[in-house]
């Protein structure tokens, strides 16, 4: 699509341009799968509205000549508070799939979370790049298999496990299904070592959802086991998919190292509140020290500023990552991270913020109902 | 339209798909009659907006493996809190008309309310299926005729009478009238045994509406008579079309067994508030024990969840039923009930609710102005 | 356009249908003049939004068999609280112009206000029909000419003078001007007896608006003179164009018999609040006994109900009248009045109101921010 | 485009008509540059919404025959409180560029602010017209160069310096960049006497924004120096680009003679609140005496009234000026100023305001959430 980086740069002027280009480049059904949300897409829309309606007050007379957008997490320093979100099946988008994303993240000094449902094995992706990486875990029906995945991630050098708790049921968007989109039929590569559980027998009076899917779903008890196992290996444990302040406090008590405030990009519970709406209350409930990340709705570097101003330490970027990968592979993702960082830094400069801590201290004023 | 159930299933992925298909299959004027509302359709739009704007907070770590969506009403157990609403003239939509709906309801262990203005006689519909059924009564100008209808319903095995109080005047939507839609000219089959009352003579200074239509309309006194008569026969009495909390309390005092909070699907008083908006205040006014159903605005199983979270025990489904019947007869209605139940159960699972009582207990949070 | 009343009735099912038909029948530039508002048409839009967003709570179990929609003003009984608003230049719309409107109003037992800028002289219109009529006065630059107009109206049998106070400057809508619409060049017939005042000389440092137009505009002092003169003749004095509660109180003190809450149909000050928004506060400021009429925004009989529920005694209908006149002359206006009355009575019946007093007593509830 | 003033007058009926005509006359990419905003254009939209949603209450019975719209600033009397905003690169729009604007402003007794980035030199523009003029200063990397610009402005007869503080980074709108718009490559004429600073060397670990652009940006200290220097020369000092009440107070303390509440027409920090939203709080923070101007969002004379009613003393007009210049040169700008003045005076007359002080005294009522 683009012959060199100069050409890419001249076409992709802001992060959202990747979405426009992706619509042209990516197959319609696949694009519908990527861009769509669950149900009637209420949450998908709400995610964007929440960011778009939030206002800022400029203050560009502060001296920010020694500014930076560094995010420090444990010993790691990221050039900006941006993590590539776990996006499944990336080889559908580009032959280099998750390896490309890992390389882009390393090059830009950002982090990456690899999906359980990756196109390349977690070991292959670890081999592709040396940057900070976490492994996203969908709890497996057999706890032992989850343990094994965690163990493999640890062996391969991942530094954290990100346990997703909001999507026991994964729904492909209605539009994608109407367009005939189907997920790849073969078993995801990371899961091939594990035998399938026999499909649960649903009795006539039982429910496919309660006695079927949910009988194998992650619950509080299993989650505690997975967290304990991960921490014994020295892995950090992040929990992804939190919107409820009480749930956040419980996860904090259970020992989570970070929480990801997310509605799964509008792909899990339709009508879920947006992450940005949920964030301030959750920050209040867990206190100022707990690491909080925001996922769902980030479409620009300014959105990252808004997330931090609302209480986040960093953000995850899903759809934009997928679009950039589909449009231009590793180079696309790298350019995306560069644009997001610049957009964030520009907003910081115009708001008089020298560093991420300054963002947390700004007064949002009365114009934000969020 | 569809050769078998597999084909139907592959095209109708959610309850709302029936509306899209119905627009193709059903004659334009008839579709305008079904889909339209009274006046400028303010209430019709408001019904949908109220559901669409309501948000939920997910909580999918609770163990719901023993969950179910059963609704218990008296000795009856329904597989989900869904009742087919009384929809008139169903033989315009499908040759099997109300018989098809009754069979679908029975097959899915749901209830059904038969309209006074049904295409098949109340006795024929009773013969078609054995499930729980109620008879909807439009009070007749002669009270004796109303009594006879109630008596016949009792004889035929109906278990409740549903007295509609919000539609003394029935208005076909303006669009349908502009498209030339006319209700069937012949007298509705259930009413053929009864002589027409002579048209009231309106004097020059009188009003067609007040001295004409409303002179024959149901009022508090007649309603009490109909309720008393029904209860003497052992029938449950439900009152349909309540939006006013004070009216709700009065009906409770008069002995109603259940109230249906409804604006008649936006087909009675235009500008009436939506049922979902009215529900919480009505629940407060009648207390936690009174059976309340919500009608008007349900377009998905998630909407059912929202109705229950707002104070309803169960819901009625009108337009969706008509669309499904028009698209695929009994099979369509059965598929609709299956989809609604699954959508409801999925929302329950993602919100950590094992049963309907759990829904009533969830905290709606501050994001809902409803 | 229509061969007989039956054909008209079958095409015009609600008051707003006249607007749709008028767009076809009336010349584009003239339609733009009628339908448009001043400036950017903020108030025009706001007028409609205010009505559309107001909700009602049905209550159709009350016995309204003895109901009516009569409005009593002084000794006059109107069949409904509807007055034809003063609309200028009606002969542009139909050869019968204001005479047609006067005849329609008389036939339906409604009132009419004749514009100073009528196409037929005030004497001609008085001859055309015997119903209740008021004469709308635009104060003339010479007070004596205003006195003469009032005197002539009294002689011709008009029962009230309606003094317009909100439109010292009349602005033809931008769209109409862009379409080349021009008001008739000849002097309006009612004003032909009076010599033109010499155009005021505007000095270089003066303003065309302040020292030109406004130097000849109505002010408090002249208004008092006009009111006193009218009352000496035994005429009732209505003041049209009030939105400010303090102004309303002052006018009440000065002896106005009725106030018309109006933003001139969005044709005077753009960005003026809507009449429906202003009404409740004005009602509070003048007390329950003062006669208040609402003008601007009425598009249906249900809107009339909403105006009365918000504190009005009656309403004026301008644009709808013009459309009906343009579409079908006197028959059109008569049909319009019939439809509005039926729409009002229907809303009354569904809300349990037997008469206009009942409307004033209903509880609007909490869903109306207006 | 227009052969004479009569033709111009007959096509341009209101200030906003210039925008419509400009779209036809001006090259697409240039129009996108003029009309666009930064980022996703949230602030651009918000600027207009704030004005459009504000309501007014008419009161046209006051005697305003001795009214005027004069604005007095120091010894200067302007015919209306309208200043031509500093718009860069005006020779792209018309060969006469800023000279045309200066002549129009003088002819209509209005003021003008010349941009640092003007197409004609500040001396040339001063020669072109004798009216009140201020020079807008973008602080130069070398403070001495800023001093020299201020000194030259003083020598040339400018009466104030307007220091812009909100746009250390200038972003051409995304749409304009996609259409290939590029700013003129040659150095702006006013800056040609000054050597370019060597581009700052950005180390690998540094940021193009913080260590590059912002290292040369205006800050509090430099601002104080520029203000002091200007005041020593006897120039008034206005600061442009204030939205934060605390910043406003600090600038007042530092000796600013006037503040321009502005979000740079939605061209600086995207998501910045609108000027109209910010204005009332800033007025409160600086007290009633401080001169406050509003910039950003003015599209009509009524908007000027709204700005004054919200606390401004006068307004700046940017985009409208550019459109008028592009459409019809000096004549266009003069007609624009005439239209704006008449629209303002008309609103004043309809609201009963004889002068600008009256506008500040009106009661905005409860309908304005702004």
mmCIF file with all atom_site columns, N, CA, C and O in Angstrom, chain C residues 246-259:
data_model
loop_
_atom_site.group_PDB
_atom_site.id
_atom_site.type_symbol
_atom_site.label_atom_id
_atom_site.label_alt_id
_atom_site.label_comp_id
_atom_site.label_asym_id
_atom_site.label_entity_id
_atom_site.label_seq_id
_atom_site.pdbx_PDB_ins_code
_atom_site.Cartn_x
_atom_site.Cartn_y
_atom_site.Cartn_z
_atom_site.occupancy
_atom_site.B_iso_or_equiv
_atom_site.pdbx_formal_charge
_atom_site.auth_seq_id
_atom_site.auth_comp_id
_atom_site.auth_asym_id
_atom_site.auth_atom_id
_atom_site.pdbx_PDB_model_num
ATOM 1  N N  . UNK C 1 246 ? -41.482 39.984 34.021 1.00 0.00 ? 246 UNK C N  1
ATOM 2  C CA . UNK C 1 246 ? -41.610 41.335 34.592 1.00 0.00 ? 246 UNK C CA 1
ATOM 3  C C  . UNK C 1 246 ? -42.413 42.241 33.655 1.00 0.00 ? 246 UNK C C  1
ATOM 4  O O  . UNK C 1 246 ? -43.241 43.034 34.084 1.00 0.00 ? 246 UNK C O  1
ATOM 5  N N  . UNK C 1 247 ? -42.150 42.092 32.362 1.00 0.00 ? 247 UNK C N  1
ATOM 6  C CA . UNK C 1 247 ? -42.926 42.843 31.380 1.00 0.00 ? 247 UNK C CA 1
ATOM 7  C C  . UNK C 1 247 ? -44.410 42.458 31.495 1.00 0.00 ? 247 UNK C C  1
ATOM 8  O O  . UNK C 1 247 ? -45.296 43.315 31.398 1.00 0.00 ? 247 UNK C O  1
ATOM 9  N N  . UNK C 1 248 ? -44.650 41.176 31.701 1.00 0.00 ? 248 UNK C N  1
ATOM 10 C CA . UNK C 1 248 ? -46.032 40.708 31.825 1.00 0.00 ? 248 UNK C CA 1
ATOM 11 C C  . UNK C 1 248 ? -46.734 41.391 32.998 1.00 0.00 ? 248 UNK C C  1
ATOM 12 O O  . UNK C 1 248 ? -47.881 41.854 32.881 1.00 0.00 ? 248 UNK C O  1
ATOM 13 N N  . UNK C 1 249 ? -46.043 41.468 34.110 1.00 0.00 ? 249 UNK C N  1
ATOM 14 C CA . UNK C 1 249 ? -46.645 42.106 35.285 1.00 0.00 ? 249 UNK C CA 1
ATOM 15 C C  . UNK C 1 249 ? -46.946 43.579 35.031 1.00 0.00 ? 249 UNK C C  1
ATOM 16 O O  . UNK C 1 249 ? -47.989 44.089 35.419 1.00 0.00 ? 249 UNK C O  1
ATOM 17 N N  . UNK C 1 250 ? -46.013 44.241 34.350 1.00 0.00 ? 250 UNK C N  1
ATOM 18 C CA . UNK C 1 250 ? -46.199 45.657 34.064 1.00 0.00 ? 250 UNK C CA 1
ATOM 19 C C  . UNK C 1 250 ? -47.419 45.853 33.156 1.00 0.00 ? 250 UNK C C  1
ATOM 20 O O  . UNK C 1 250 ? -48.233 46.762 33.374 1.00 0.00 ? 250 UNK C O  1
ATOM 21 N N  . UNK C 1 251 ? -47.548 45.014 32.162 1.00 0.00 ? 251 UNK C N  1
ATOM 22 C CA . UNK C 1 251 ? -48.685 45.118 31.244 1.00 0.00 ? 251 UNK C CA 1
ATOM 23 C C  . UNK C 1 251 ? -49.995 44.850 31.967 1.00 0.00 ? 251 UNK C C  1
ATOM 24 O O  . UNK C 1 251 ? -51.022 45.469 31.692 1.00 0.00 ? 251 UNK C O  1
ATOM 25 N N  . UNK C 1 252 ? -49.962 43.917 32.890 1.00 0.00 ? 252 UNK C N  1
ATOM 26 C CA . UNK C 1 252 ? -51.146 43.621 33.706 1.00 0.00 ? 252 UNK C CA 1
ATOM 27 C C  . UNK C 1 252 ? -51.553 44.865 34.494 1.00 0.00 ? 252 UNK C C  1
ATOM 28 O O  . UNK C 1 252 ? -52.731 45.246 34.523 1.00 0.00 ? 252 UNK C O  1
ATOM 29 N N  . UNK C 1 253 ? -50.573 45.514 35.109 1.00 0.00 ? 253 UNK C N  1
ATOM 30 C CA . UNK C 1 253 ? -50.815 46.727 35.874 1.00 0.00 ? 253 UNK C CA 1
ATOM 31 C C  . UNK C 1 253 ? -51.376 47.842 34.986 1.00 0.00 ? 253 UNK C C  1
ATOM 32 O O  . UNK C 1 253 ? -52.223 48.639 35.417 1.00 0.00 ? 253 UNK C O  1
ATOM 33 N N  . UNK C 1 254 ? -50.908 47.897 33.756 1.00 0.00 ? 254 UNK C N  1
ATOM 34 C CA . UNK C 1 254 ? -51.362 48.945 32.832 1.00 0.00 ? 254 UNK C CA 1
ATOM 35 C C  . UNK C 1 254 ? -52.777 48.694 32.329 1.00 0.00 ? 254 UNK C C  1
ATOM 36 O O  . UNK C 1 254 ? -53.340 49.533 31.620 1.00 0.00 ? 254 UNK C O  1
ATOM 37 N N  . UNK C 1 255 ? -53.320 47.518 32.650 1.00 0.00 ? 255 UNK C N  1
ATOM 38 C CA . UNK C 1 255 ? -54.709 47.288 32.294 1.00 0.00 ? 255 UNK C CA 1
ATOM 39 C C  . UNK C 1 255 ? -54.959 46.365 31.118 1.00 0.00 ? 255 UNK C C  1
ATOM 40 O O  . UNK C 1 255 ? -56.086 46.314 30.591 1.00 0.00 ? 255 UNK C O  1
ATOM 41 N N  . UNK C 1 256 ? -53.962 45.641 30.698 1.00 0.00 ? 256 UNK C N  1
ATOM 42 C CA . UNK C 1 256 ? -54.183 44.695 29.597 1.00 0.00 ? 256 UNK C CA 1
ATOM 43 C C  . UNK C 1 256 ? -55.211 43.652 30.016 1.00 0.00 ? 256 UNK C C  1
ATOM 44 O O  . UNK C 1 256 ? -55.198 43.179 31.153 1.00 0.00 ? 256 UNK C O  1
ATOM 45 N N  . UNK C 1 257 ? -56.102 43.312 29.105 1.00 0.00 ? 257 UNK C N  1
ATOM 46 C CA . UNK C 1 257 ? -57.123 42.299 29.400 1.00 0.00 ? 257 UNK C CA 1
ATOM 47 C C  . UNK C 1 257 ? -56.607 40.891 29.166 1.00 0.00 ? 257 UNK C C  1
ATOM 48 O O  . UNK C 1 257 ? -57.145 39.925 29.708 1.00 0.00 ? 257 UNK C O  1
ATOM 49 N N  . UNK C 1 258 ? -55.639 40.777 28.307 1.00 0.00 ? 258 UNK C N  1
ATOM 50 C CA . UNK C 1 258 ? -55.053 39.465 28.041 1.00 0.00 ? 258 UNK C CA 1
ATOM 51 C C  . UNK C 1 258 ? -53.651 39.672 27.487 1.00 0.00 ? 258 UNK C C  1
ATOM 52 O O  . UNK C 1 258 ? -53.359 40.703 26.879 1.00 0.00 ? 258 UNK C O  1
ATOM 53 N N  . UNK C 1 259 ? -52.803 38.689 27.748 1.00 0.00 ? 259 UNK C N  1
ATOM 54 C CA . UNK C 1 259 ? -51.442 38.721 27.195 1.00 0.00 ? 259 UNK C CA 1
ATOM 55 C C  . UNK C 1 259 ? -51.251 37.516 26.292 1.00 0.00 ? 259 UNK C C  1
ATOM 56 O O  . UNK C 1 259 ? -51.718 36.408 26.620 1.00 0.00 ? 259 UNK C O  1
#
